């Protein structure tokens, strides 16, 4: 069964922290680079962080130095530690493979709201 279940979002003040989790089915997770994406109201979904199967990480400039992505291959889970949050980080956050295709399954996402 294909599954992506994101959790950990919430309302936080600027400067605060949140840790997001994403439990994925093996068909999506195993052997694939994974990523965290976000979509703010009225904007396109953007990729903010990726982690390869071996643990190599990359970040969008907007989150570099504040967010950390990591994965637990034993649990098919990917995490996003978000520190020093800013109001512009407000969005629905999704996880998925780094390289997605049209028609790929997406989970429901988790809402992150940062108040100023």
Short mmCIF file of C-alpha atoms in Angstrom, two decimals:
data_model
loop_
_atom_site.label_atom_id
_atom_site.label_comp_id
_atom_site.label_asym_id
_atom_site.label_seq_id
_atom_site.Cartn_x
_atom_site.Cartn_y
_atom_site.Cartn_z
CA UNK A 1 0.00 0.00 0.00
CA UNK A 2 1.38 3.39 -1.01
CA UNK A 3 1.54 5.69 1.98
CA UNK A 4 2.97 9.03 3.04
CA UNK A 5 1.90 10.30 6.44
CA UNK A 6 3.26 13.67 7.51
CA UNK A 7 2.95 14.91 11.08
CA UNK A 8 4.41 17.36 13.56
CA UNK A 9 3.15 20.65 12.21
CA UNK A 10 1.50 23.31 14.30
CA UNK A 11 1.43 26.95 15.31
CA UNK A 12 4.68 28.42 16.58
CA UNK A 13 6.05 31.88 17.20
CA UNK A 14 8.83 33.29 15.07
CA UNK A 15 12.16 31.98 16.28
CA UNK A 16 10.64 28.74 17.48
CA UNK A 17 11.23 25.16 16.37
CA UNK A 18 9.26 22.22 15.06
CA UNK A 19 10.19 18.71 14.01
CA UNK A 20 8.22 17.16 11.18
CA UNK A 21 8.00 13.42 10.58
CA UNK A 22 7.00 11.47 7.53
CA UNK A 23 6.26 7.76 7.57
CA UNK A 24 6.50 6.34 4.08
CA UNK A 25 5.70 3.01 2.53
CA UNK A 26 8.67 0.99 1.42
CA UNK A 27 7.80 1.35 -2.25
CA UNK A 28 8.36 5.09 -1.95
CA UNK A 29 11.16 5.21 0.61
CA UNK A 30 13.54 2.32 0.03
CA UNK A 31 16.47 3.21 -2.20
CA UNK A 32 15.16 6.66 -3.07
CA UNK A 33 16.38 10.12 -2.21
CA UNK A 34 13.65 11.77 -0.16
CA UNK A 35 12.63 15.38 0.15
CA UNK A 36 10.52 17.81 2.07
CA UNK A 37 8.39 20.18 0.05
CA UNK A 38 6.19 23.06 1.06
CA UNK A 39 3.34 24.99 -0.49
CA UNK A 40 2.27 28.37 0.78
CA UNK A 41 -1.13 29.84 -0.12
CA UNK A 42 -1.17 31.07 -3.70
CA UNK A 43 2.28 29.68 -4.44
CA UNK A 44 3.65 26.64 -6.17
CA UNK A 45 4.99 23.71 -4.22
CA UNK A 46 8.74 24.03 -3.66
CA UNK A 47 11.40 21.55 -2.64
CA UNK A 48 13.19 22.75 0.49
CA UNK A 49 15.39 19.86 1.58
CA UNK A 50 16.59 16.52 0.26
CA UNK A 51 18.47 13.55 1.67
CA UNK A 52 19.94 10.76 -0.42
CA UNK A 53 19.72 7.11 0.51
CA UNK A 54 23.25 7.38 1.91
CA UNK A 55 22.49 10.54 3.89
CA UNK A 56 23.81 13.34 1.68
CA UNK A 57 21.73 16.47 2.26
CA UNK A 58 20.88 19.56 0.25
CA UNK A 59 18.79 22.60 1.11
CA UNK A 60 17.10 25.50 -0.57
CA UNK A 61 18.84 28.78 0.16
CA UNK A 62 15.78 30.01 2.04
CA UNK A 63 16.16 27.33 4.75
CA UNK A 64 19.89 26.63 4.73
CA UNK A 65 21.37 26.85 8.21
CA UNK A 66 17.96 26.63 9.87
CA UNK A 67 16.47 23.31 8.71
CA UNK A 68 17.97 19.83 8.95
CA UNK A 69 16.67 16.81 7.08
CA UNK A 70 17.51 13.28 8.14
CA UNK A 71 16.18 9.81 7.55
CA UNK A 72 15.81 6.57 9.46
CA UNK A 73 16.11 3.78 6.93
CA UNK A 74 15.07 1.17 9.49
CA UNK A 75 11.74 2.94 10.00
CA UNK A 76 11.14 4.24 6.46
CA UNK A 77 10.82 7.68 8.02
CA UNK A 78 12.20 11.07 7.07
CA UNK A 79 12.34 14.03 9.41
CA UNK A 80 12.70 17.78 9.10
CA UNK A 81 14.05 19.69 12.08
CA UNK A 82 13.10 23.33 11.66
CA UNK A 83 14.75 25.96 13.85
CA UNK A 84 14.64 29.75 13.86
CA UNK A 85 11.31 29.66 12.10
CA UNK A 86 10.11 32.73 10.23
CA UNK A 87 6.61 33.80 9.20
CA UNK A 88 7.58 33.13 5.58
CA UNK A 89 8.03 29.45 6.49
CA UNK A 90 4.26 29.21 6.90
CA UNK A 91 3.02 26.54 4.49
CA UNK A 92 1.72 23.01 4.18
CA UNK A 93 4.71 20.69 4.30
CA UNK A 94 4.84 17.43 2.35
CA UNK A 95 7.39 14.68 1.96
CA UNK A 96 8.00 12.55 -1.09
CA UNK A 97 10.77 11.22 -3.26
CA UNK A 98 13.20 13.88 -4.43
CA UNK A 99 12.35 13.06 -8.03
CA UNK A 100 8.61 12.87 -8.50
CA UNK A 101 6.55 12.37 -11.64
CA UNK A 102 3.14 13.52 -12.69
CA UNK A 103 0.55 11.30 -11.06
CA UNK A 104 2.73 10.30 -8.11
CA UNK A 105 0.93 9.84 -4.82
CA UNK A 106 1.11 12.68 -2.26
CA UNK A 107 0.07 12.60 1.37
CA UNK A 108 -2.15 15.10 3.10
CA UNK A 109 0.73 17.23 4.35
CA UNK A 110 1.09 18.96 7.70
CA UNK A 111 0.35 22.63 8.30
CA UNK A 112 3.08 24.84 9.74
CA UNK A 113 2.07 28.32 10.81
CA UNK A 114 4.63 30.79 12.14
CA UNK A 115 3.30 33.89 13.82
CA UNK A 116 5.27 37.11 13.99
#
